[in-house]
PDB file of N, CA and C in Angstrom:
ATOM      1  N   MET A   1       0.739  -0.781   0.225  1.00 67.00           N
ATOM      2  CA  MET A   1      -0.236  -0.867  -0.277  1.00 67.00           C
ATOM      3  C   MET A   1       0.818   1.149  -0.083  1.00 67.00           C
ATOM      4  N   PRO A   2       0.388   2.529  -0.567  1.00 63.00           N
ATOM      5  CA  PRO A   2       1.515   3.829  -1.385  1.00 63.00           C
ATOM      6  C   PRO A   2       1.186   4.371   0.135  1.00 63.00           C
ATOM      7  N   ALA A   3       2.212   4.888   0.467  1.00 61.00           N
ATOM      8  CA  ALA A   3       2.135   5.794   1.462  1.00 61.00           C
ATOM      9  C   ALA A   3       1.478   7.372   1.860  1.00 61.00           C
ATOM     10  N   PRO A   4       0.833   7.361   2.245  1.00 67.00           N
ATOM     11  CA  PRO A   4      -0.349   8.764   2.112  1.00 67.00           C
ATOM     12  C   PRO A   4       0.578  10.442   1.976  1.00 67.00           C
ATOM     13  N   ARG A   5      -0.157  11.194   0.171  1.00 76.00           N
ATOM     14  CA  ARG A   5       1.385  11.933  -0.035  1.00 76.00           C
ATOM     15  C   ARG A   5       0.944  13.144   0.328  1.00 76.00           C
ATOM     16  N   THR A   6       1.783  14.155   0.643  1.00 86.00           N
ATOM     17  CA  THR A   6       1.359  15.184   1.213  1.00 86.00           C
ATOM     18  C   THR A   6       0.620  16.310   0.505  1.00 86.00           C
ATOM     19  N   PRO A   7      -0.116  16.919   1.201  1.00 94.00           N
ATOM     20  CA  PRO A   7      -0.772  17.737   0.485  1.00 94.00           C
ATOM     21  C   PRO A   7       0.222  18.718   0.136  1.00 94.00           C
ATOM     22  N   ARG A   8      -0.112  18.905  -0.878  1.00 95.00           N
ATOM     23  CA  ARG A   8       0.406  20.763  -1.357  1.00 95.00           C
ATOM     24  C   ARG A   8      -0.609  22.081  -0.439  1.00 95.00           C
ATOM     25  N   ARG A   9       0.471  22.253   0.211  1.00 97.00           N
ATOM     26  CA  ARG A   9       0.616  23.905   0.047  1.00 97.00           C
ATOM     27  C   ARG A   9       0.215  24.828   0.122  1.00 97.00           C
ATOM     28  N   VAL A  10      -0.867  25.658  -0.258  1.00 97.00           N
ATOM     29  CA  VAL A  10      -1.380  26.729  -0.269  1.00 97.00           C
ATOM     30  C   VAL A  10      -2.165  28.262  -0.454  1.00 97.00           C
ATOM     31  N   ALA A  11      -0.786  29.453   0.400  1.00 97.00           N
ATOM     32  CA  ALA A  11      -1.512  30.527   0.627  1.00 97.00           C
ATOM     33  C   ALA A  11      -1.383  31.288  -0.139  1.00 97.00           C
ATOM     34  N   SER A  12      -2.558  32.643   0.387  1.00 97.00           N
ATOM     35  CA  SER A  12      -1.781  33.786  -1.686  1.00 97.00           C
ATOM     36  C   SER A  12      -2.966  34.858  -1.173  1.00 97.00           C
ATOM     37  N   VAL A  13      -2.020  36.641  -0.891  1.00 98.00           N
ATOM     38  CA  VAL A  13      -2.629  37.440  -0.684  1.00 98.00           C
ATOM     39  C   VAL A  13      -3.582  37.624  -1.212  1.00 98.00           C
ATOM     40  N   ILE A  14      -4.801  38.816  -1.181  1.00 98.00           N
ATOM     41  CA  ILE A  14      -5.472  39.886  -1.816  1.00 98.00           C
ATOM     42  C   ILE A  14      -5.867  40.853  -1.031  1.00 98.00           C
ATOM     43  N   ARG A  15      -5.862  42.006  -1.205  1.00 98.00           N
ATOM     44  CA  ARG A  15      -6.461  43.068  -0.192  1.00 98.00           C
ATOM     45  C   ARG A  15      -8.036  43.297  -0.290  1.00 98.00           C
ATOM     46  N   LEU A  16      -8.203  43.298   0.895  1.00 98.00           N
ATOM     47  CA  LEU A  16      -9.806  43.688   1.161  1.00 98.00           C
ATOM     48  C   LEU A  16     -10.334  45.403   0.848  1.00 98.00           C
ATOM     49  N   ARG A  17     -11.187  46.093   0.096  1.00 98.00           N
ATOM     50  CA  ARG A  17     -11.463  47.195   0.106  1.00 98.00           C
ATOM     51  C   ARG A  17     -12.242  47.378   1.317  1.00 98.00           C
ATOM     52  N   PRO A  18     -11.844  47.816   2.292  1.00 97.00           N
ATOM     53  CA  PRO A  18     -12.768  48.515   3.609  1.00 97.00           C
ATOM     54  C   PRO A  18     -13.851  48.672   3.654  1.00 97.00           C
ATOM     55  N   GLU A  19     -13.664  49.577   2.172  1.00 97.00           N
ATOM     56  CA  GLU A  19     -15.624  50.504   2.136  1.00 97.00           C
ATOM     57  C   GLU A  19     -16.462  49.099   1.654  1.00 97.00           C
ATOM     58  N   HIS A  20     -15.993  47.965   1.502  1.00 97.00           N
ATOM     59  CA  HIS A  20     -16.618  46.740   1.394  1.00 97.00           C
ATOM     60  C   HIS A  20     -16.680  46.068   2.322  1.00 97.00           C
ATOM     61  N   ALA A  21     -15.477  45.497   3.510  1.00 97.00           N
ATOM     62  CA  ALA A  21     -15.751  44.889   4.567  1.00 97.00           C
ATOM     63  C   ALA A  21     -17.157  44.311   4.974  1.00 97.00           C
ATOM     64  N   GLU A  22     -17.135  44.655   6.296  1.00 97.00           N
ATOM     65  CA  GLU A  22     -18.806  43.889   6.154  1.00 97.00           C
ATOM     66  C   GLU A  22     -20.027  43.020   4.682  1.00 97.00           C
ATOM     67  N   ARG A  23     -19.568  43.524   4.070  1.00 97.00           N
ATOM     68  CA  ARG A  23     -20.271  42.537   3.233  1.00 97.00           C
ATOM     69  C   ARG A  23     -19.696  41.251   3.018  1.00 97.00           C
ATOM     70  N   TYR A  24     -18.372  41.887   3.050  1.00 98.00           N
ATOM     71  CA  TYR A  24     -17.430  40.348   1.944  1.00 98.00           C
ATOM     72  C   TYR A  24     -17.665  39.310   3.441  1.00 98.00           C
ATOM     73  N   ARG A  25     -17.664  39.861   5.110  1.00 97.00           N
ATOM     74  CA  ARG A  25     -17.681  39.246   6.013  1.00 97.00           C
ATOM     75  C   ARG A  25     -19.298  38.457   6.280  1.00 97.00           C
ATOM     76  N   GLU A  26     -20.096  39.469   5.619  1.00 97.00           N
ATOM     77  CA  GLU A  26     -21.471  39.377   5.458  1.00 97.00           C
ATOM     78  C   GLU A  26     -21.520  37.475   4.495  1.00 97.00           C
ATOM     79  N   LEU A  27     -21.007  37.738   3.671  1.00 98.00           N
ATOM     80  CA  LEU A  27     -21.088  37.054   2.357  1.00 98.00           C
ATOM     81  C   LEU A  27     -20.329  35.522   3.303  1.00 98.00           C
ATOM     82  N   HIS A  28     -19.389  35.949   3.540  1.00 97.00           N
ATOM     83  CA  HIS A  28     -18.423  34.239   4.047  1.00 97.00           C
ATOM     84  C   HIS A  28     -19.055  33.699   5.080  1.00 97.00           C
ATOM     85  N   ALA A  29     -19.940  34.260   5.430  1.00 97.00           N
ATOM     86  CA  ALA A  29     -20.730  33.747   7.106  1.00 97.00           C
ATOM     87  C   ALA A  29     -21.428  33.002   6.622  1.00 97.00           C
ATOM     88  N   ALA A  30     -21.664  32.661   5.151  1.00 96.00           N
ATOM     89  CA  ALA A  30     -23.079  31.967   3.764  1.00 96.00           C
ATOM     90  C   ALA A  30     -22.114  30.785   2.711  1.00 96.00           C
ATOM     91  N   VAL A  31     -21.773  30.976   3.205  1.00 97.00           N
ATOM     92  CA  VAL A  31     -20.566  30.934   1.024  1.00 97.00           C
ATOM     93  C   VAL A  31     -21.805  29.953   0.797  1.00 97.00           C
ATOM     94  N   PRO A  32     -22.177  29.503  -0.608  1.00 97.00           N
ATOM     95  CA  PRO A  32     -23.006  28.825  -0.913  1.00 97.00           C
ATOM     96  C   PRO A  32     -22.596  27.314  -0.564  1.00 97.00           C
ATOM     97  N   GLN A  33     -23.790  26.813  -0.855  1.00 98.00           N
ATOM     98  CA  GLN A  33     -22.903  24.875  -0.889  1.00 98.00           C
ATOM     99  C   GLN A  33     -22.653  24.786  -1.432  1.00 98.00           C
ATOM    100  N   PRO A  34     -23.032  24.845  -3.629  1.00 98.00           N
ATOM    101  CA  PRO A  34     -22.618  24.150  -4.034  1.00 98.00           C
ATOM    102  C   PRO A  34     -20.970  24.477  -4.518  1.00 98.00           C
ATOM    103  N   VAL A  35     -20.581  25.915  -3.789  1.00 98.00           N
ATOM    104  CA  VAL A  35     -19.375  26.897  -4.544  1.00 98.00           C
ATOM    105  C   VAL A  35     -18.674  25.193  -3.175  1.00 98.00           C
ATOM    106  N   LEU A  36     -18.958  25.156  -1.745  1.00 98.00           N
ATOM    107  CA  LEU A  36     -18.367  24.440  -1.150  1.00 98.00           C
ATOM    108  C   LEU A  36     -17.771  23.445  -1.767  1.00 98.00           C
ATOM    109  N   ASP A  37     -19.135  22.734  -3.175  1.00 98.00           N
ATOM    110  CA  ASP A  37     -18.480  21.031  -3.093  1.00 98.00           C
ATOM    111  C   ASP A  37     -17.831  21.127  -4.089  1.00 98.00           C
ATOM    112  N   THR A  38     -17.738  22.454  -5.020  1.00 98.00           N
ATOM    113  CA  THR A  38     -16.867  22.302  -6.243  1.00 98.00           C
ATOM    114  C   THR A  38     -15.730  22.244  -6.079  1.00 98.00           C
ATOM    115  N   LEU A  39     -14.846  23.238  -4.396  1.00 98.00           N
ATOM    116  CA  LEU A  39     -13.723  23.107  -4.218  1.00 98.00           C
ATOM    117  C   LEU A  39     -13.758  21.316  -3.128  1.00 98.00           C
ATOM    118  N   SER A  40     -14.470  21.079  -2.508  1.00 98.00           N
ATOM    119  CA  SER A  40     -14.016  19.317  -2.612  1.00 98.00           C
ATOM    120  C   SER A  40     -13.992  18.530  -3.331  1.00 98.00           C
ATOM    121  N   ARG A  41     -14.722  19.103  -4.351  1.00 98.00           N
ATOM    122  CA  ARG A  41     -14.355  18.305  -6.470  1.00 98.00           C
ATOM    123  C   ARG A  41     -13.263  17.922  -6.734  1.00 98.00           C
ATOM    124  N   ALA A  42     -12.262  19.231  -6.711  1.00 98.00           N
ATOM    125  CA  ALA A  42     -11.438  19.989  -6.199  1.00 98.00           C
ATOM    126  C   ALA A  42     -10.208  19.517  -4.756  1.00 98.00           C
ATOM    127  N   HIS A  43     -10.656  18.379  -4.798  1.00 98.00           N
ATOM    128  CA  HIS A  43      -9.243  18.256  -3.675  1.00 98.00           C
ATOM    129  C   HIS A  43      -8.576  19.344  -3.024  1.00 98.00           C
ATOM    130  N   ILE A  44      -9.227  20.501  -2.275  1.00 98.00           N
ATOM    131  CA  ILE A  44      -9.384  20.895  -1.576  1.00 98.00           C
ATOM    132  C   ILE A  44      -9.839  20.624   0.043  1.00 98.00           C
ATOM    133  N   THR A  45      -8.348  21.429   0.760  1.00 97.00           N
ATOM    134  CA  THR A  45      -8.617  20.839   2.164  1.00 97.00           C
ATOM    135  C   THR A  45      -8.251  21.536   3.430  1.00 97.00           C
ATOM    136  N   ASP A  46      -8.970  21.734   4.082  1.00 97.00           N
ATOM    137  CA  ASP A  46      -8.584  22.578   5.141  1.00 97.00           C
ATOM    138  C   ASP A  46      -8.623  24.714   5.275  1.00 97.00           C
ATOM    139  N   TYR A  47      -9.215  24.596   3.561  1.00 98.00           N
ATOM    140  CA  TYR A  47      -9.169  26.476   3.712  1.00 98.00           C
ATOM    141  C   TYR A  47      -9.947  26.938   4.189  1.00 98.00           C
ATOM    142  N   SER A  48      -9.326  27.999   4.752  1.00 98.00           N
ATOM    143  CA  SER A  48      -9.011  29.195   5.358  1.00 98.00           C
ATOM    144  C   SER A  48      -9.045  30.129   4.952  1.00 98.00           C
ATOM    145  N   ILE A  49      -9.308  31.493   5.490  1.00 98.00           N
ATOM    146  CA  ILE A  49      -9.305  33.319   4.520  1.00 98.00           C
ATOM    147  C   ILE A  49      -8.935  33.699   5.845  1.00 98.00           C
ATOM    148  N   PHE A  50      -8.664  34.595   6.324  1.00 98.00           N
ATOM    149  CA  PHE A  50      -7.971  35.427   7.244  1.00 98.00           C
ATOM    150  C   PHE A  50      -7.750  36.975   7.715  1.00 98.00           C
ATOM    151  N   LEU A  51      -8.163  37.361   8.549  1.00 97.00           N
ATOM    152  CA  LEU A  51      -8.307  38.808   7.853  1.00 97.00           C
ATOM    153  C   LEU A  51      -7.648  39.797   8.508  1.00 97.00           C
ATOM    154  N   ARG A  52      -6.003  41.230   8.013  1.00 97.00           N
ATOM    155  CA  ARG A  52      -5.629  41.685   9.272  1.00 97.00           C
ATOM    156  C   ARG A  52      -5.795  42.842   8.315  1.00 97.00           C
ATOM    157  N   ASP A  53      -5.467  43.737   8.763  1.00 95.00           N
ATOM    158  CA  ASP A  53      -5.206  45.446   8.040  1.00 95.00           C
ATOM    159  C   ASP A  53      -5.768  45.706   6.822  1.00 95.00           C
ATOM    160  N   ASP A  54      -6.916  45.459   6.024  1.00 96.00           N
ATOM    161  CA  ASP A  54      -7.296  44.838   5.349  1.00 96.00           C
ATOM    162  C   ASP A  54      -6.838  43.673   3.930  1.00 96.00           C
ATOM    163  N   THR A  55      -5.814  43.430   4.866  1.00 97.00           N
ATOM    164  CA  THR A  55      -5.738  42.142   3.612  1.00 97.00           C
ATOM    165  C   THR A  55      -5.755  40.451   3.861  1.00 97.00           C
ATOM    166  N   LEU A  56      -6.654  40.025   3.133  1.00 98.00           N
ATOM    167  CA  LEU A  56      -6.922  39.124   3.377  1.00 98.00           C
ATOM    168  C   LEU A  56      -6.349  37.520   3.009  1.00 98.00           C
ATOM    169  N   PHE A  57      -5.999  36.576   3.385  1.00 98.00           N
ATOM    170  CA  PHE A  57      -4.612  35.421   3.840  1.00 98.00           C
ATOM    171  C   PHE A  57      -5.431  33.906   3.595  1.00 98.00           C
ATOM    172  N   ALA A  58      -5.606  33.674   1.876  1.00 98.00           N
ATOM    173  CA  ALA A  58      -6.495  32.055   2.576  1.00 98.00           C
ATOM    174  C   ALA A  58      -5.008  30.987   2.614  1.00 98.00           C
ATOM    175  N   TYR A  59      -5.706  29.764   3.038  1.00 98.00           N
ATOM    176  CA  TYR A  59      -4.635  29.279   3.627  1.00 98.00           C
ATOM    177  C   TYR A  59      -5.729  28.149   3.166  1.00 98.00           C
ATOM    178  N   PHE A  60      -5.134  27.289   1.767  1.00 98.00           N
ATOM    179  CA  PHE A  60      -6.074  25.411   1.501  1.00 98.00           C
ATOM    180  C   PHE A  60      -4.432  24.373   1.170  1.00 98.00           C
ATOM    181  N   GLU A  61      -5.248  23.420   1.181  1.00 97.00           N
ATOM    182  CA  GLU A  61      -4.587  22.290   1.308  1.00 97.00           C
ATOM    183  C   GLU A  61      -4.552  21.723   0.018  1.00 97.00           C
ATOM    184  N   TYR A  62      -3.772  21.214  -0.805  1.00 98.00           N
ATOM    185  CA  TYR A  62      -4.480  20.448  -2.094  1.00 98.00           C
ATOM    186  C   TYR A  62      -3.619  18.742  -2.470  1.00 98.00           C
ATOM    187  N   THR A  63      -4.806  18.113  -2.226  1.00 97.00           N
ATOM    188  CA  THR A  63      -4.356  16.474  -1.854  1.00 97.00           C
ATOM    189  C   THR A  63      -5.070  16.009  -2.704  1.00 97.00           C
ATOM    190  N   GLY A  64      -5.046  16.203  -4.626  1.00 96.00           N
ATOM    191  CA  GLY A  64      -5.384  16.122  -6.039  1.00 96.00           C
ATOM    192  C   GLY A  64      -3.898  15.424  -6.780  1.00 96.00           C
ATOM    193  N   ASP A  65      -4.133  15.772  -7.564  1.00 95.00           N
ATOM    194  CA  ASP A  65      -3.466  15.115  -8.256  1.00 95.00           C
ATOM    195  C   ASP A  65      -3.068  15.673  -9.725  1.00 95.00           C
ATOM    196  N   ASP A  66      -3.837  16.129  -9.646  1.00 96.00           N
ATOM    197  CA  ASP A  66      -3.590  17.143 -11.261  1.00 96.00           C
ATOM    198  C   ASP A  66      -3.947  19.338 -10.521  1.00 96.00           C
ATOM    199  N   TYR A  67      -3.422  19.494 -10.305  1.00 97.00           N
ATOM    200  CA  TYR A  67      -4.139  20.810  -9.771  1.00 97.00           C
ATOM    201  C   TYR A  67      -4.019  22.315 -10.391  1.00 97.00           C
ATOM    202  N   GLU A  68      -3.038  21.833 -12.103  1.00 97.00           N
ATOM    203  CA  GLU A  68      -3.997  23.216 -12.969  1.00 97.00           C
ATOM    204  C   GLU A  68      -4.958  22.723 -13.337  1.00 97.00           C
ATOM    205  N   ALA A  69      -5.657  21.311 -13.791  1.00 98.00           N
ATOM    206  CA  ALA A  69      -7.117  21.126 -14.054  1.00 98.00           C
ATOM    207  C   ALA A  69      -7.843  21.224 -13.396  1.00 98.00           C
ATOM    208  N   ASP A  70      -7.428  20.623 -11.990  1.00 98.00           N
ATOM    209  CA  ASP A  70      -8.626  21.137 -10.947  1.00 98.00           C
ATOM    210  C   ASP A  70      -8.969  22.542 -10.656  1.00 98.00           C
ATOM    211  N   MET A  71      -7.956  23.278 -10.528  1.00 97.00           N
ATOM    212  CA  MET A  71      -7.988  24.567 -10.453  1.00 97.00           C
ATOM    213  C   MET A  71      -9.113  25.667 -11.693  1.00 97.00           C
ATOM    214  N   ALA A  72      -8.830  24.868 -12.616  1.00 98.00           N
ATOM    215  CA  ALA A  72      -9.635  25.464 -13.680  1.00 98.00           C
ATOM    216  C   ALA A  72     -10.989  24.394 -13.718  1.00 98.00           C
ATOM    217  N   ALA A  73     -10.783  23.813 -13.132  1.00 98.00           N
ATOM    218  CA  ALA A  73     -12.401  22.756 -12.689  1.00 98.00           C
ATOM    219  C   ALA A  73     -12.833  24.179 -11.970  1.00 98.00           C
ATOM    220  N   ILE A  74     -12.663  24.390 -11.034  1.00 98.00           N
ATOM    221  CA  ILE A  74     -13.409  25.324 -10.739  1.00 98.00           C
ATOM    222  C   ILE A  74     -13.404  27.052 -11.502  1.00 98.00           C
ATOM    223  N   ALA A  75     -12.864  27.173 -11.654  1.00 97.00           N
ATOM    224  CA  ALA A  75     -13.401  28.649 -12.769  1.00 97.00           C
ATOM    225  C   ALA A  75     -13.843  28.608 -13.409  1.00 97.00           C
ATOM    226  N   ALA A  76     -14.025  27.215 -13.770  1.00 98.00           N
ATOM    227  CA  ALA A  76     -15.605  26.994 -14.999  1.00 98.00           C
ATOM    228  C   ALA A  76     -16.810  26.816 -15.092  1.00 98.00           C
ATOM    229  N   ASP A  77     -16.714  26.589 -13.096  1.00 98.00           N
ATOM    230  CA  ASP A  77     -17.727  25.707 -12.768  1.00 98.00           C
ATOM    231  C   ASP A  77     -18.724  27.196 -12.482  1.00 98.00           C
ATOM    232  N   PRO A  78     -19.955  27.608 -13.166  1.00 98.00           N
ATOM    233  CA  PRO A  78     -21.252  28.876 -13.024  1.00 98.00           C
ATOM    234  C   PRO A  78     -21.872  28.928 -11.640  1.00 98.00           C
ATOM    235  N   GLN A  79     -21.540  27.777 -10.535  1.00 98.00           N
ATOM    236  CA  GLN A  79     -22.075  28.783  -8.843  1.00 98.00           C
ATOM    237  C   GLN A  79     -20.904  29.375  -8.627  1.00 98.00           C
ATOM    238  N   THR A  80     -19.644  28.318  -9.363  1.00 98.00           N
ATOM    239  CA  THR A  80     -18.232  29.522  -8.400  1.00 98.00           C
ATOM    240  C   THR A  80     -18.437  30.613  -9.111  1.00 98.00           C
ATOM    241  N   GLN A  81     -18.491  30.378 -10.194  1.00 98.00           N
ATOM    242  CA  GLN A  81     -18.968  32.242 -10.696  1.00 98.00           C
ATOM    243  C   GLN A  81     -19.034  33.033 -10.672  1.00 98.00           C
ATOM    244  N   GLN A  82     -20.529  32.812 -10.461  1.00 98.00           N
ATOM    245  CA  GLN A  82     -21.600  33.853  -9.303  1.00 98.00           C
ATOM    246  C   GLN A  82     -20.965  34.039  -7.994  1.00 98.00           C
ATOM    247  N   TRP A  83     -20.122  33.239  -7.712  1.00 98.00           N
ATOM    248  CA  TRP A  83     -19.896  33.824  -6.112  1.00 98.00           C
ATOM    249  C   TRP A  83     -18.923  34.549  -6.636  1.00 98.00           C
ATOM    250  N   TRP A  84     -17.961  34.435  -7.350  1.00 97.00           N
ATOM    251  CA  TRP A  84     -16.819  35.145  -7.853  1.00 97.00           C
ATOM    252  C   TRP A  84     -17.341  37.420  -8.181  1.00 97.00           C
ATOM    253  N   ALA A  85     -17.580  36.730  -8.652  1.00 98.00           N
ATOM    254  CA  ALA A  85     -19.432  37.850  -9.499  1.00 98.00           C
ATOM    255  C   ALA A  85     -19.399  38.801  -8.253  1.00 98.00           C
ATOM    256  N   LEU A  86     -20.099  38.008  -6.898  1.00 98.00           N
ATOM    257  CA  LEU A  86     -20.306  39.035  -5.587  1.00 98.00           C
ATOM    258  C   LEU A  86     -18.862  39.132  -4.651  1.00 98.00           C
ATOM    259  N   THR A  87     -18.204  38.622  -4.943  1.00 98.00           N
ATOM    260  CA  THR A  87     -16.391  38.461  -3.916  1.00 98.00           C
ATOM    261  C   THR A  87     -15.379  39.676  -4.083  1.00 98.00           C
ATOM    262  N   ASP A  88     -15.111  39.648  -6.046  1.00 97.00           N
ATOM    263  CA  ASP A  88     -14.233  40.143  -7.151  1.00 97.00           C
ATOM    264  C   ASP A  88     -14.751  41.159  -6.184  1.00 97.00           C
ATOM    265  N   PRO A  89     -15.848  42.931  -6.324  1.00 97.00           N
ATOM    266  CA  PRO A  89     -15.962  43.651  -6.629  1.00 97.00           C
ATOM    267  C   PRO A  89     -15.799  44.901  -4.564  1.00 97.00           C
ATOM    268  N   CYS A  90     -15.309  43.347  -3.421  1.00 98.00           N
ATOM    269  CA  CYS A  90     -14.353  43.839  -2.947  1.00 98.00           C
ATOM    270  C   CYS A  90     -13.600  43.272  -2.572  1.00 98.00           C
ATOM    271  N   GLN A  91     -12.138  43.036  -3.441  1.00 97.00           N
ATOM    272  CA  GLN A  91     -11.015  43.278  -3.732  1.00 97.00           C
ATOM    273  C   GLN A  91     -10.184  43.664  -4.657  1.00 97.00           C
ATOM    274  N   GLN A  92      -8.780  43.747  -3.585  1.00 96.00           N
ATOM    275  CA  GLN A  92      -8.080  44.129  -4.897  1.00 96.00           C
ATOM    276  C   GLN A  92      -6.877  43.704  -5.291  1.00 96.00           C
ATOM    277  N   PRO A  93      -6.277  43.864  -6.078  1.00 95.00           N
ATOM    278  CA  PRO A  93      -4.693  42.534  -5.477  1.00 95.00           C
ATOM    279  C   PRO A  93      -3.820  43.640  -5.606  1.00 95.00           C
ATOM    280  N   LEU A  94      -2.816  43.620  -5.180  1.00 95.00           N
ATOM    281  CA  LEU A  94      -1.834  43.070  -4.552  1.00 95.00           C
ATOM    282  C   LEU A  94      -1.026  44.213  -5.869  1.00 95.00           C
ATOM    283  N   ASP A  95      -0.614  45.519  -5.584  1.00 93.00           N
ATOM    284  CA  ASP A  95       0.799  45.774  -6.859  1.00 93.00           C
ATOM    285  C   ASP A  95       1.058  44.790  -7.218  1.00 93.00           C
ATOM    286  N   SER A  96       1.997  43.908  -6.540  1.00 93.00           N
ATOM    287  CA  SER A  96       3.014  42.447  -7.471  1.00 93.00           C
ATOM    288  C   SER A  96       1.874  41.516  -7.980  1.00 93.00           C
ATOM    289  N   ALA A  97       0.432  41.722  -8.742  1.00 94.00           N
ATOM    290  CA  ALA A  97      -0.165  40.966  -8.834  1.00 94.00           C
ATOM    291  C   ALA A  97      -0.314  41.595 -10.602  1.00 94.00           C
ATOM    292  N   ARG A  98      -0.064  40.263 -11.211  1.00 94.00           N
ATOM    293  CA  ARG A  98      -0.024  40.176 -12.488  1.00 94.00           C
ATOM    294  C   ARG A  98      -1.098  40.498 -13.191  1.00 94.00           C
ATOM    295  N   PRO A  99      -1.011  41.170 -14.970  1.00 93.00           N
ATOM    296  CA  PRO A  99      -2.512  41.040 -15.354  1.00 93.00           C
ATOM    297  C   PRO A  99      -3.052  40.314 -15.626  1.00 93.00           C
ATOM    298  N   GLY A 100      -4.280  40.590 -15.154  1.00 89.00           N
ATOM    299  CA  GLY A 100      -5.774  39.474 -15.053  1.00 89.00           C
ATOM    300  C   GLY A 100      -5.655  38.446 -13.513  1.00 89.00           C
ATOM    301  N   GLU A 101      -4.344  39.306 -12.296  1.00 91.00           N
ATOM    302  CA  GLU A 101      -4.522  37.730 -11.448  1.00 91.00           C
ATOM    303  C   GLU A 101      -4.881  38.853  -9.628  1.00 91.00           C
ATOM    304  N   ARG A 102      -5.202  37.958  -9.384  1.00 93.00           N
ATOM    305  CA  ARG A 102      -6.357  37.810  -8.284  1.00 93.00           C
ATOM    306  C   ARG A 102      -5.318  37.572  -6.335  1.00 93.00           C
ATOM    307  N   TRP A 103      -5.694  36.856  -6.470  1.00 95.00           N
ATOM    308  CA  TRP A 103      -4.511  36.315  -5.261  1.00 95.00           C
ATOM    309  C   TRP A 103      -3.793  36.250  -5.815  1.00 95.00           C
ATOM    310  N   VAL A 104      -2.424  35.897  -5.544  1.00 95.00           N
ATOM    311  CA  VAL A 104      -1.321  36.401  -5.315  1.00 95.00           C
ATOM    312  C   VAL A 104      -0.177  35.106  -4.336  1.00 95.00           C
ATOM    313  N   THR A 105      -0.047  33.544  -4.531  1.00 94.00           N
ATOM    314  CA  THR A 105       0.727  32.470  -4.068  1.00 94.00           C
ATOM    315  C   THR A 105       1.502  33.533  -3.476  1.00 94.00           C
ATOM    316  N   GLY A 106       2.061  33.025  -2.136  1.00 93.00           N
ATOM    317  CA  GLY A 106       3.316  33.243  -1.693  1.00 93.00           C
ATOM    318  C   GLY A 106       4.159  32.217  -1.468  1.00 93.00           C
ATOM    319  N   GLU A 107       5.385  32.482  -1.591  1.00 93.00           N
ATOM    320  CA  GLU A 107       5.894  31.430  -1.122  1.00 93.00           C
ATOM    321  C   GLU A 107       6.094  30.756   0.190  1.00 93.00           C
ATOM    322  N   GLU A 108       6.319  29.588   0.768  1.00 93.00           N
ATOM    323  CA  GLU A 108       6.695  28.938   1.783  1.00 93.00           C
ATOM    324  C   GLU A 108       7.561  29.044   2.063  1.00 93.00           C
ATOM    325  N   LEU A 109       7.985  29.128   3.303  1.00 94.00           N
ATOM    326  CA  LEU A 109       9.437  29.746   3.958  1.00 94.00           C
ATOM    327  C   LEU A 109       9.892  29.398   5.541  1.00 94.00           C
ATOM    328  N   PHE A 110       8.885  28.596   5.273  1.00 94.00           N
ATOM    329  CA  PHE A 110       9.167  27.838   6.475  1.00 94.00           C
ATOM    330  C   PHE A 110       7.821  26.656   7.343  1.00 94.00           C
ATOM    331  N   HIS A 111       7.981  25.639   7.824  1.00 91.00           N
ATOM    332  CA  HIS A 111       6.550  24.342   7.640  1.00 91.00           C
ATOM    333  C   HIS A 111       6.930  23.210   9.051  1.00 91.00           C
ATOM    334  N   LEU A 112       6.158  23.973   9.679  1.00 92.00           N
ATOM    335  CA  LEU A 112       6.455  23.054  11.169  1.00 92.00           C
ATOM    336  C   LEU A 112       5.201  21.790  11.082  1.00 92.00           C
ATOM    337  N   ASP A 113       5.064  20.486  11.324  1.00 83.00           N
ATOM    338  CA  ASP A 113       3.608  19.704  11.100  1.00 83.00           C
ATOM    339  C   ASP A 113       4.558  19.658  12.645  1.00 83.00           C
TER     340      ASP A 113
END
């Protein structure tokens, strides 16, 4: 029996527009179940979003075999697209984001199991 794979840890950041902070909190108090189901089907686990000083920090673990394909499946999901239409106006990409990039991935510098 093969040993269990270590999940891929993903951390990313984006700014929260202060004028939309309350709306963003309200949205995330009741994430639609179809959006959550899409994330689960894409092998996303232990997903959290934190807020500090108008900066959102997200962390999740990916347990699948094809990260790019699973991320594309999330992006193609109609319910997720509707969700993003609600959440995207609340966010502002960092200055370091490439054109069209929203959440920017952080480099893992340290990890302790």
